[in-house]
Tab-separated table of C-alpha atoms in Angstrom:
chain	number	residue	atom	x	y	z
S	1	ASP	CA	5.281	-0.167	-12.686
S	2	ALA	CA	6.460	-0.191	-16.316
S	3	LYS	CA	7.594	-3.508	-17.755
S	4	THR	CA	11.157	-3.861	-18.989
S	5	THR	CA	12.666	-5.984	-21.745
S	6	GLN	CA	16.261	-7.174	-21.655
S	7	PRO	CA	18.265	-9.654	-23.720
S	8	THR	CA	18.485	-13.028	-22.027
S	9	SER	CA	22.254	-13.249	-22.207
S	10	MET	CA	25.359	-11.443	-23.409
S	11	ASP	CA	29.074	-12.117	-23.570
S	12	CYS	CA	31.842	-9.609	-23.076
S	13	ALA	CA	35.612	-9.873	-23.268
S	14	GLU	CA	37.508	-9.066	-20.111
S	15	GLY	CA	38.776	-5.490	-20.130
S	16	ARG	CA	36.262	-4.345	-22.707
S	17	ALA	CA	33.176	-2.251	-22.080
S	18	ALA	CA	29.964	-4.143	-21.435
S	19	ASN	CA	26.846	-2.404	-22.754
S	20	LEU	CA	23.604	-3.836	-21.428
S	21	PRO	CA	20.406	-2.547	-23.052
S	22	CYS	CA	16.953	-2.259	-21.553
S	23	ASN	CA	13.678	-1.282	-23.144
S	24	HIS	CA	10.980	0.366	-21.034
S	25	SER	CA	8.688	1.918	-23.599
S	26	THR	CA	5.744	2.309	-21.199
S	27	ILE	CA	7.684	4.205	-18.543
S	28	SER	CA	5.792	7.066	-16.961
S	29	GLY	CA	7.139	10.478	-16.057
S	30	ASN	CA	7.658	9.788	-12.357
S	31	GLU	CA	9.320	6.389	-12.726
S	32	TYR	CA	13.013	5.814	-12.208
S	33	VAL	CA	15.263	3.312	-13.966
S	34	TYR	CA	17.201	1.141	-11.515
S	35	TRP	CA	19.910	-1.399	-12.242
S	36	TYR	CA	20.840	-4.245	-9.930
S	37	ARG	CA	22.983	-7.292	-10.433
S	38	GLN	CA	22.970	-10.684	-8.785
S	39	ILE	CA	26.061	-12.768	-8.561
S	40	HIS	CA	25.389	-16.449	-8.072
S	41	SER	CA	23.981	-17.346	-4.645
S	42	GLN	CA	24.041	-13.772	-3.375
S	43	GLY	CA	21.446	-11.061	-2.884
S	44	PRO	CA	21.036	-8.402	-5.575
S	45	GLN	CA	23.544	-5.559	-5.515
S	46	TYR	CA	22.516	-2.006	-6.332
S	47	ILE	CA	24.464	-0.510	-9.247
S	48	ILE	CA	22.939	2.778	-10.346
S	49	HIS	CA	19.660	4.552	-11.032
S	50	GLY	CA	18.377	7.612	-12.868
S	51	LEU	CA	15.285	9.528	-13.870
S	52	LYS	CA	16.130	11.219	-17.163
S	53	ASN	CA	19.706	12.441	-17.024
S	54	ASN	CA	22.686	10.210	-17.627
S	55	GLU	CA	24.345	9.054	-14.429
S	56	THR	CA	27.797	7.783	-13.546
S	57	ASN	CA	29.250	6.327	-10.379
S	58	GLU	CA	32.235	4.225	-9.424
S	59	MET	CA	30.614	1.069	-10.762
S	60	ALA	CA	28.940	2.037	-14.011
S	61	SER	CA	27.316	4.604	-16.255
S	62	LEU	CA	23.637	4.795	-17.100
S	63	ILE	CA	22.563	6.291	-20.403
S	64	ILE	CA	18.848	7.067	-20.730
S	65	THR	CA	17.447	8.052	-24.116
S	66	GLU	CA	15.777	11.414	-24.447
S	67	ASP	CA	12.314	9.857	-24.775
S	68	ARG	CA	13.147	7.641	-21.733
S	69	LYS	CA	11.898	4.543	-23.510
S	70	SER	CA	15.205	2.744	-23.263
S	71	SER	CA	18.467	2.824	-21.373
S	72	THR	CA	21.915	1.264	-21.423
S	73	LEU	CA	24.072	0.234	-18.513
S	74	ILE	CA	27.760	0.532	-19.264
S	75	LEU	CA	30.480	-1.273	-17.338
S	76	PRO	CA	33.535	0.517	-18.734
S	77	HIS	CA	36.146	-2.187	-18.144
S	78	ALA	CA	34.482	-5.520	-17.458
S	79	THR	CA	36.264	-8.019	-15.245
S	80	LEU	CA	35.548	-11.685	-14.569
S	81	ARG	CA	33.921	-10.639	-11.296
S	82	ASP	CA	31.295	-8.725	-13.252
S	83	THR	CA	29.805	-12.020	-14.461
S	84	ALA	CA	26.263	-11.900	-13.076
S	85	VAL	CA	22.594	-11.474	-13.919
S	86	TYR	CA	21.793	-7.801	-14.465
S	87	TYR	CA	18.294	-6.541	-13.772
S	88	CYS	CA	16.789	-3.360	-15.190
S	89	ILE	CA	13.811	-2.263	-13.082
S	90	VAL	CA	11.480	0.684	-13.499
S	91	THR	CA	9.648	1.907	-10.436
S	92	LYS	CA	8.253	4.990	-8.810
S	93	ASP	CA	10.217	6.694	-6.080
S	94	GLY	CA	9.238	6.048	-2.493
S	95	ALA	CA	10.470	3.909	0.348
S	96	GLY	CA	7.395	1.716	0.167
S	97	ASN	CA	7.677	0.803	-3.475
S	98	MET	CA	8.813	-2.741	-4.102
S	99	LEU	CA	10.940	-3.821	-7.027
S	100	THR	CA	9.553	-6.172	-9.668
S	101	PHE	CA	12.266	-8.385	-11.106
S	102	GLY	CA	12.084	-9.692	-14.653
S	103	GLY	CA	14.409	-12.275	-16.139
S	104	GLY	CA	17.404	-9.958	-16.427
S	105	THR	CA	20.454	-10.336	-18.656
S	106	ARG	CA	23.014	-12.985	-17.844
S	107	LEU	CA	26.366	-11.329	-18.582
S	108	MET	CA	29.314	-13.649	-19.058
S	109	VAL	CA	32.698	-11.940	-19.004
S	110	LYS	CA	35.265	-14.113	-20.706
S	111	PRO	CA	39.062	-14.005	-20.445
H	1	GLY	CA	26.846	2.822	2.389
H	2	ALA	CA	23.583	1.231	3.453
H	3	VAL	CA	23.995	-2.348	4.637
H	4	VAL	CA	21.348	-4.999	5.097
H	5	SER	CA	22.310	-8.073	7.067
H	6	GLN	CA	20.446	-11.348	6.848
H	7	HIS	CA	20.808	-14.302	9.204
H	8	PRO	CA	21.248	-17.201	8.938
H	9	SER	CA	22.790	-17.584	5.504
H	10	TRP	CA	22.060	-21.309	5.288
H	11	VAL	CA	19.563	-23.536	7.074
H	12	ILE	CA	18.972	-27.255	6.732
H	13	CYS	CA	16.186	-28.742	8.820
H	14	LYS	CA	13.649	-31.509	8.986
H	15	SER	CA	10.162	-31.302	7.558
H	16	GLY	CA	7.695	-29.844	10.052
H	17	THR	CA	10.213	-27.522	11.675
H	18	SER	CA	9.658	-23.780	11.905
H	19	VAL	CA	12.520	-21.565	10.755
H	20	LYS	CA	13.076	-17.896	11.566
H	21	ILE	CA	15.080	-15.615	9.284
H	22	GLU	CA	16.236	-12.189	10.438
H	23	CYS	CA	16.766	-9.101	8.308
H	24	ARG	CA	18.529	-6.108	9.824
H	25	SER	CA	19.344	-2.689	8.457
H	26	LEU	CA	22.710	-1.993	10.058
H	27	ASP	CA	23.280	1.702	9.493
H	28	PHE	CA	19.861	3.115	8.666
H	29	GLN	CA	16.248	2.929	9.716
H	30	ALA	CA	13.668	1.277	7.494
H	31	THR	CA	9.919	1.604	7.951
H	32	THR	CA	9.432	-0.828	5.099
H	33	MET	CA	11.265	-4.036	4.315
H	34	PHE	CA	10.535	-6.547	1.592
H	35	TRP	CA	10.785	-10.327	1.503
H	36	TYR	CA	11.506	-12.150	-1.731
H	37	ARG	CA	11.814	-15.794	-2.663
H	38	GLN	CA	13.912	-17.192	-5.490
H	39	PHE	CA	13.730	-20.738	-6.834
H	40	PRO	CA	16.621	-22.206	-8.860
H	41	LYS	CA	17.104	-20.618	-12.280
H	42	GLN	CA	14.251	-18.184	-11.641
H	43	SER	CA	14.031	-14.503	-10.825
H	44	LEU	CA	13.162	-12.990	-7.468
H	45	MET	CA	9.485	-13.016	-6.576
H	46	LEU	CA	8.092	-10.638	-3.974
H	47	MET	CA	6.405	-12.474	-1.114
H	48	ALA	CA	5.408	-9.679	1.212
H	49	THR	CA	5.946	-6.113	2.283
H	50	SER	CA	6.836	-5.702	5.930
H	51	ASN	CA	5.746	-2.487	7.631
H	52	GLU	CA	7.137	-1.410	10.972
H	53	GLY	CA	4.480	-1.503	13.652
H	54	SER	CA	1.727	-2.902	11.458
H	55	LYS	CA	0.696	-6.034	9.623
H	56	ALA	CA	2.588	-7.194	6.580
H	57	THR	CA	1.050	-7.084	3.125
H	58	TYR	CA	1.269	-10.402	1.304
H	59	GLU	CA	1.346	-10.992	-2.413
H	60	GLN	CA	-1.313	-13.124	-4.004
H	61	GLY	CA	-0.692	-16.803	-3.463
H	62	VAL	CA	1.538	-16.379	-0.413
H	63	GLU	CA	0.045	-17.917	2.725
H	64	LYS	CA	0.229	-15.404	5.560
H	65	ASP	CA	-0.271	-18.100	8.200
H	66	LYS	CA	2.668	-20.048	6.857
H	67	PHE	CA	5.058	-17.149	6.335
H	68	LEU	CA	4.825	-15.049	9.488
H	69	ILE	CA	6.386	-11.617	9.279
H	70	ASN	CA	7.192	-9.383	12.225
H	71	HIS	CA	8.649	-5.889	11.866
H	72	ALA	CA	8.890	-4.761	15.458
H	73	SER	CA	11.541	-2.094	15.058
H	74	LEU	CA	12.922	0.228	12.409
H	75	THR	CA	15.964	-1.990	11.948
H	76	LEU	CA	14.627	-5.533	12.191
H	77	SER	CA	12.139	-7.664	10.299
H	78	THR	CA	11.771	-11.401	10.726
H	79	LEU	CA	10.276	-14.053	8.478
H	80	THR	CA	9.210	-17.316	10.085
H	81	VAL	CA	8.466	-20.259	7.855
H	82	THR	CA	6.113	-22.348	9.957
H	83	SER	CA	5.902	-26.125	9.639
H	84	ALA	CA	8.279	-26.069	6.697
H	85	HIS	CA	8.037	-28.734	4.021
H	86	PRO	CA	10.391	-29.649	1.156
H	87	GLU	CA	8.472	-27.430	-1.272
H	88	ASP	CA	9.407	-24.440	0.906
H	89	SER	CA	13.065	-25.020	0.117
H	90	SER	CA	14.236	-21.869	-1.611
H	91	PHE	CA	16.485	-18.816	-1.430
H	92	TYR	CA	14.859	-16.130	0.733
H	93	ILE	CA	16.081	-12.543	0.381
H	94	CYS	CA	15.112	-9.357	2.181
H	95	SER	CA	15.576	-5.750	1.186
H	96	ALA	CA	15.192	-2.376	2.854
H	97	ARG	CA	15.405	1.294	2.109
H	98	GLU	CA	16.050	4.272	4.353
H	99	ALA	CA	12.846	5.510	5.934
H	100	THR	CA	13.184	9.195	5.294
H	101	ALA	CA	15.228	9.201	2.134
H	102	GLY	CA	13.830	10.256	-1.168
H	103	ASN	CA	15.261	8.848	-4.373
H	104	ARG	CA	17.410	6.283	-2.587
H	105	PRO	CA	17.850	2.669	-3.691
H	106	GLN	CA	16.771	-0.452	-1.888
H	107	HIS	CA	19.540	-2.586	-0.492
H	108	PHE	CA	19.419	-6.347	-0.244
H	109	GLY	CA	20.660	-8.872	2.223
H	110	ASP	CA	22.810	-11.764	1.066
H	111	GLY	CA	19.912	-14.172	1.305
H	112	THR	CA	19.096	-17.301	3.292
H	113	ARG	CA	19.216	-20.651	1.579
H	114	LEU	CA	16.600	-22.888	3.186
H	115	SER	CA	16.702	-26.628	2.605
H	116	ILE	CA	13.950	-28.782	4.093
H	117	LEU	CA	14.626	-32.493	4.248
């Protein structure tokens, strides 16, 4: 699976959009970009994933560049409850494919 | 949505005790489940891949005789930490994905915090 690079930490003001970048320059054509987050002392929570098109759901939007070498997770109106570690993971599709977690980005939403 | 339930959420026991952790997919079937371990201030590390009806696949450095995995049905996998010692204290997390679904995400349990005294 392709390796990802994320900033170690970011701050965001409550109510503002949080934009979390991820670089995955070695991504291959059949690999998806997944985003999870982990709130302290809980298991990771699925947020969103995509292959090459931009995606949006009730939690967030995922913007993938045309060359697929980077992506951005957007939380449109961050709240204090969005404070968590956000993981960008690239992996092939398939029920048997495990997820490899890097260090993630620690997002701190401040009042 | 897909729900993965993990039990117990917290265990404290004496050194030398064996501890069993259960991971259940509540509303879907999973031929494959994954077990992760997370030490304080670190990321999740995959321990093993649990396959329904067959032996688990362990990652390098994980002792298969110490961390026994059983995946006897499409909705249940168990991890038994045998003869646990203080260094086994950690946060254990399982995940699962629907067996027949393509392009579906993995879902995680809420984890089991294991403390060995």
